[in-house]
Tab-separated table of C-alpha atoms in Angstrom:
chain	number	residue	atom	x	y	z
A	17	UNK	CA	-16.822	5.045	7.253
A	18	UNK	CA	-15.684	8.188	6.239
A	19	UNK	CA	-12.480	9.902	6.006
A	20	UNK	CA	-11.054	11.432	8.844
A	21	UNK	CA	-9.286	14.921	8.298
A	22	UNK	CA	-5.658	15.260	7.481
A	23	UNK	CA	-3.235	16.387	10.135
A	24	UNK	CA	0.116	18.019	9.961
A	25	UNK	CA	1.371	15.293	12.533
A	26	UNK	CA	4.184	13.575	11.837
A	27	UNK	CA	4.453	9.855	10.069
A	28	UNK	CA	3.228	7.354	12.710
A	29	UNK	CA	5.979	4.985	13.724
A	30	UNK	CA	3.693	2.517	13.740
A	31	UNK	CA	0.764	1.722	11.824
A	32	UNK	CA	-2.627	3.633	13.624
A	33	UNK	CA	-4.849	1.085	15.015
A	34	UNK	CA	-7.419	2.978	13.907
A	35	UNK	CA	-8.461	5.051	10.498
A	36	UNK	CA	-6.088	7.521	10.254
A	37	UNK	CA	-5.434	10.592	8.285
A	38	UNK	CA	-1.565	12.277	8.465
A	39	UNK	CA	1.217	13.366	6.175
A	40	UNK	CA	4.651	11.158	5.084
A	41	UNK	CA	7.347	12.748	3.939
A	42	UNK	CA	7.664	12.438	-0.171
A	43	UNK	CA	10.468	13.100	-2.189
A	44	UNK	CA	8.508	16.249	-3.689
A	45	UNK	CA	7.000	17.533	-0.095
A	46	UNK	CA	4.320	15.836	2.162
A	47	UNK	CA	2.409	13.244	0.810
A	48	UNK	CA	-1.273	12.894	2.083
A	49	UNK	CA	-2.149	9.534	3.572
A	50	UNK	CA	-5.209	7.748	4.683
A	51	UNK	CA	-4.639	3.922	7.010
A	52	UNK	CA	-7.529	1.701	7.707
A	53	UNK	CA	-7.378	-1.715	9.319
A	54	UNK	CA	-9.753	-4.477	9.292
A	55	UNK	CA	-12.018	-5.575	11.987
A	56	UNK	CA	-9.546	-8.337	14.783
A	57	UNK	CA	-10.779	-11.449	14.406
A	58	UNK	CA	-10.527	-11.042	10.429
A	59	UNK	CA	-6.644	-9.276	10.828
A	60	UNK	CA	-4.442	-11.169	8.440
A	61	UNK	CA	-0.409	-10.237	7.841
A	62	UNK	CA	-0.792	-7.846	5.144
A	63	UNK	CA	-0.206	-4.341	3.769
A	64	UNK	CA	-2.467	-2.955	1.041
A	65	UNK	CA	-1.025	0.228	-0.605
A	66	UNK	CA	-3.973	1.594	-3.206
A	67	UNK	CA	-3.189	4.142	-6.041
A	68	UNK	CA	-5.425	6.981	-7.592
A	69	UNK	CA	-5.980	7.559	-11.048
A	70	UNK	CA	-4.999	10.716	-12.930
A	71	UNK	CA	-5.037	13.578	-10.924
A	72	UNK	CA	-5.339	15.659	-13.776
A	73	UNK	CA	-8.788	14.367	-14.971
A	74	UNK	CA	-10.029	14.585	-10.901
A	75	UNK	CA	-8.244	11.743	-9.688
A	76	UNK	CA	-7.973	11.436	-5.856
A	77	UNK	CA	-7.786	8.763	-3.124
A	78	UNK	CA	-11.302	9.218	-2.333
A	79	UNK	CA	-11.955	8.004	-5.772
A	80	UNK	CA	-15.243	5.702	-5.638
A	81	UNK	CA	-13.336	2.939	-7.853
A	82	UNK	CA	-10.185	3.296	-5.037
A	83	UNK	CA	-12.613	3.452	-1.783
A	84	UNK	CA	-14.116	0.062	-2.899
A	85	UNK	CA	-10.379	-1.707	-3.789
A	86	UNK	CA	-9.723	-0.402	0.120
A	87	UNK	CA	-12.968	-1.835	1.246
A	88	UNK	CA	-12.713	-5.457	-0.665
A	89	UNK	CA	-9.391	-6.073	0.538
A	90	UNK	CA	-9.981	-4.597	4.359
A	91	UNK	CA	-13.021	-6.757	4.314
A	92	UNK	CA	-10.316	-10.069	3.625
A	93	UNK	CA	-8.195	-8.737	6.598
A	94	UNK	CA	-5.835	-6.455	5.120
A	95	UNK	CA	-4.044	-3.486	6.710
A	96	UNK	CA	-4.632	-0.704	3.817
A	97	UNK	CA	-3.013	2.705	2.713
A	98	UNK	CA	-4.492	5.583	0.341
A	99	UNK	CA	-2.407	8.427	-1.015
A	100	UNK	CA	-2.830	11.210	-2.714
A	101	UNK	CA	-0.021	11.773	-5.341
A	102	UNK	CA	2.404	15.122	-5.330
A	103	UNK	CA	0.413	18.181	-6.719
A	104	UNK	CA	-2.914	16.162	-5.548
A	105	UNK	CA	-5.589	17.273	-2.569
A	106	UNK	CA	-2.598	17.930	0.474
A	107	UNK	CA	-0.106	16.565	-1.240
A	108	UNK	CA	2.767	18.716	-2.438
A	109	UNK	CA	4.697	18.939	-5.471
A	110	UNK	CA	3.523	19.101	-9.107
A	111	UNK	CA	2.320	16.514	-11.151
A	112	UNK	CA	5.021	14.090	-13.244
A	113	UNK	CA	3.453	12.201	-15.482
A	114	UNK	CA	4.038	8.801	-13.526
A	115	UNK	CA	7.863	9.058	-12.810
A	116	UNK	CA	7.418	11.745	-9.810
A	117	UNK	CA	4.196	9.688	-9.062
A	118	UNK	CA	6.178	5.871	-8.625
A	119	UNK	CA	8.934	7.629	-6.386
A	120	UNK	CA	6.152	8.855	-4.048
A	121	UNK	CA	4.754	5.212	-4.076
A	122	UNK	CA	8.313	3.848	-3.224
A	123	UNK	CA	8.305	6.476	0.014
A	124	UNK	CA	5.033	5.121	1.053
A	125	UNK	CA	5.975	1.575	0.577
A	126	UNK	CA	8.593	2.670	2.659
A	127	UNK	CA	7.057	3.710	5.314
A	128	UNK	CA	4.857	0.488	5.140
A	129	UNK	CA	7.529	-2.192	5.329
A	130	UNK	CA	9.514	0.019	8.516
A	131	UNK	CA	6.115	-0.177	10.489
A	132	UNK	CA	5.097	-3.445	9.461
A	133	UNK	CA	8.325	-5.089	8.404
A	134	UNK	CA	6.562	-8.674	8.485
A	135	UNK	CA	3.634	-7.765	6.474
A	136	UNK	CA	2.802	-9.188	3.029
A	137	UNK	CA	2.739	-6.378	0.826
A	138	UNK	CA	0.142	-5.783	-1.665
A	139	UNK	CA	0.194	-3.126	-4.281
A	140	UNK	CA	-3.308	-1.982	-6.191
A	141	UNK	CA	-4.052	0.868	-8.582
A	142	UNK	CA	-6.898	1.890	-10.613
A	143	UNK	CA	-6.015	3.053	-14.409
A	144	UNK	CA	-3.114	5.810	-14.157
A	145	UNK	CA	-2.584	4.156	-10.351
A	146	UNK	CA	-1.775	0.714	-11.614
A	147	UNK	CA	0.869	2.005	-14.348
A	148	UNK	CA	2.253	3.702	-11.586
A	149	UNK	CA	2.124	0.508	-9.275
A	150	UNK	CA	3.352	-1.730	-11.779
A	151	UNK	CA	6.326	1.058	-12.593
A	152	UNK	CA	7.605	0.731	-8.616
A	153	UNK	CA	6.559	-3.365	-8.619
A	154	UNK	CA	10.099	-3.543	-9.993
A	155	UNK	CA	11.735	-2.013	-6.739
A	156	UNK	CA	9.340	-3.431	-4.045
A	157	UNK	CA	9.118	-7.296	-2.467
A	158	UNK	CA	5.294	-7.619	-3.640
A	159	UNK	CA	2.958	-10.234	-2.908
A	160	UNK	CA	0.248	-9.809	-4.518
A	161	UNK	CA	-0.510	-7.014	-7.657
A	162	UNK	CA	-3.985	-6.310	-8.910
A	163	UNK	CA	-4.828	-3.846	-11.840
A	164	UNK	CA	-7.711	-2.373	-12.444
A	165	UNK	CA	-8.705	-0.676	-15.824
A	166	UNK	CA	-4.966	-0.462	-16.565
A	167	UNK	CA	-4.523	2.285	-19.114
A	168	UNK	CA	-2.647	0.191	-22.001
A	169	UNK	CA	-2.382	2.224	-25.062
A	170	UNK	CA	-2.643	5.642	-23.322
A	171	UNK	CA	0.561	5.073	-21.681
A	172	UNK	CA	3.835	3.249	-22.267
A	173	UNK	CA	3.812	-0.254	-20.800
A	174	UNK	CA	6.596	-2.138	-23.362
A	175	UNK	CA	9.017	-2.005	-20.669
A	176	UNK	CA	6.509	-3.189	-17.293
A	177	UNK	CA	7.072	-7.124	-17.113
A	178	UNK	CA	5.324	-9.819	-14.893
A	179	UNK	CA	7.083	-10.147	-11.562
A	180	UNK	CA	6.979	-13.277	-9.714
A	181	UNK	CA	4.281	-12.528	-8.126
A	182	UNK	CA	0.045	-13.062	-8.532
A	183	UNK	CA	-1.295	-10.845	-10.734
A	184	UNK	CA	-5.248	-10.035	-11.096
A	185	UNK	CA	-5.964	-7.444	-13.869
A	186	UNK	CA	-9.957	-6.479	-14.106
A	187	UNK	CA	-11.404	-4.670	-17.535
A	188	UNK	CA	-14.439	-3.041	-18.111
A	189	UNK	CA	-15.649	-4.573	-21.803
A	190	UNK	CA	-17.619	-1.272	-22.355
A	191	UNK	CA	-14.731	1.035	-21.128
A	192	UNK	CA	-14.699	4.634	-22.741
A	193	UNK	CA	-11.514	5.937	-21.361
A	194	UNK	CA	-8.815	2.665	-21.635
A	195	UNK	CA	-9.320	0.811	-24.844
A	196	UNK	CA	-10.474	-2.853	-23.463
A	197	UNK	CA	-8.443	-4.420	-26.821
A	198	UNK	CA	-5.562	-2.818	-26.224
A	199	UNK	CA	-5.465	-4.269	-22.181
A	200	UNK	CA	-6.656	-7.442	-23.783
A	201	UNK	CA	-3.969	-7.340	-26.607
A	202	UNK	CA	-0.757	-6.213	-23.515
A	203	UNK	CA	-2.148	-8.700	-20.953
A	204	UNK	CA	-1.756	-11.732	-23.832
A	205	UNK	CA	1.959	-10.229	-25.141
A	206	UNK	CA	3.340	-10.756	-21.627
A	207	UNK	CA	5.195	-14.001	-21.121
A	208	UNK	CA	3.768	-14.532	-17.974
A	209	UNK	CA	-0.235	-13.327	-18.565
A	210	UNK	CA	-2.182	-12.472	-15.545
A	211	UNK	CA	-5.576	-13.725	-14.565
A	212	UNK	CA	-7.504	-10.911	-16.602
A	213	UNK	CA	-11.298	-11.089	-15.372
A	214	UNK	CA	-13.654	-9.009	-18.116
A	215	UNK	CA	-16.510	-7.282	-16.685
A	216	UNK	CA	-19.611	-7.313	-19.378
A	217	UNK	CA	-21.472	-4.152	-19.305
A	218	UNK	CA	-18.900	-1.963	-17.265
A	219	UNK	CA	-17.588	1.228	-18.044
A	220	UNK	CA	-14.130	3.037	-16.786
A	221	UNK	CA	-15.424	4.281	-13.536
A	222	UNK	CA	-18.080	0.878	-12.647
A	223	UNK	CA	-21.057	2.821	-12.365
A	224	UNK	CA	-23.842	0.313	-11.295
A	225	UNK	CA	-21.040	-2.094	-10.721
A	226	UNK	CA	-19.082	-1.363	-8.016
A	227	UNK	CA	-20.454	-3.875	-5.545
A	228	UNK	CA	-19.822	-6.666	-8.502
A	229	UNK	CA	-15.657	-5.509	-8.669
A	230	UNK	CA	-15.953	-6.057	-4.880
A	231	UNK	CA	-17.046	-9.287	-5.539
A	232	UNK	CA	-14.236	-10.131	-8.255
A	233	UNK	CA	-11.763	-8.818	-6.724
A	234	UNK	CA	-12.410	-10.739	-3.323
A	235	UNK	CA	-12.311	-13.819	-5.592
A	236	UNK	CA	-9.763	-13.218	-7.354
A	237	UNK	CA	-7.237	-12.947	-4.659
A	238	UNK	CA	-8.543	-14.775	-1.786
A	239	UNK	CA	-5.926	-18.163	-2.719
A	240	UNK	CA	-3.512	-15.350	-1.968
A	241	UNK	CA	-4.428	-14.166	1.326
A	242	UNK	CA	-1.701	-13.781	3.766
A	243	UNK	CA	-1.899	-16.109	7.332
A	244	UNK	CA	-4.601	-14.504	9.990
A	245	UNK	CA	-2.359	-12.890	12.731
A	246	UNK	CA	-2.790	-14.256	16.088
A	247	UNK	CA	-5.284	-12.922	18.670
């Protein structure tokens, strides 16, 4: 399926019931946004919110690595949300080195739990998207966290500690961007560890293995899965 084209209509006030493509309002300006729900009779109570990597370095929410986190947890009946971050594709604003970037995911999130206020919510981000998802974790009621390729080493995660919630982090072993030590060194300091899940043969960006993270990511979180809603 592909992307419909933004709009400069206003935030929903409700979630589409369809793919959708519209603006929220950001702290920095208008924040591009892409909804997708899954198919009825697989429609669970849950919220997927999916974060891009570095938009410096080309990162976007049409990201391959992003498209197939949306599609893996769509496919287990989730409600799902791609944005781009200020200064990226429609979005406006200027880039902020993950501080600007976590207050635009907190105005999403917002959005998310005033249209779907019962909804589990689940928070995902591939390498500069899950620093920036574990960074708002801390303000947000989250179900369910999964990081993938999490930059450890390139960027400062001392301070981001385990919530109490479950926790899937996926490495690449033959990574050339994110140091897999350093991800495996952070995920073992952490009082709580996470279930880490090392992918032999993969680099940053899963070339060749995109259809296998589908796979691990499906089982990684499925225990996890919200109730199906009612038809």
């Amino acid at each position: 399926m592909t992307d419909a084209p933004a709009t400069t209509a206003p935030a929903p006030d409700r979630f589409p019931a369809e793919q959708a493509s519209f603006f929220l309002p950001g702290p920095a300006g208008r924040l591009e946004t892409v909804t997708d729900v899954p198919e009825p009779e697989h429609a669970r109570a849950g919220t997927a919110i999916i974060c891009h990597p570095h938009p410096l370095h080309g990162g976007t929410l049409h990201n391959k690595v992003v498209t197939m986190i949306e599609r893996s947890l769509r496919e287990l009946g989730l409600r799902t949300v791609r944005f781009n971050f200020r200064g990226t594709g429609e979005s406006e604003g200027e880039h902020d080195d993950g501080r600007g970037e976590t207050l635009d995911l907190l105005a999403v999130a917002e959005w998310v739990q005033t249209v779907r206020p019962h909804d589990a919510l689940w928070l995902a981000g591939f390498s500069f998207g899950s620093y920036v998802s574990l960074l708002a974790s801390r303000h947000l009621p989250v179900k369910q966290m999964i990081s993938v390729a999490p930059p450890a080493g390139r960027w400062d995660f001392s301070a981001i500690l385990p919530g109490d919630w479950p926790w899937l982090v996926i490495q690449g072993e033959d990574d050339d961007v994110v140091e897999p030590q350093a991800v495996y060194d952070w995920v073992e300091s952490l009082s709580e560890p996470p279930q880490l899940v090392r992918m032999p043969e993969t680099g940053h960006f899963f070339h060749r293995r995109l259809m296998d993270l589908r796979g691990v990511i499906k089982n990684g979180v499925r225990a996890n899965l919200p109730p199906k809603l009612n038809p």
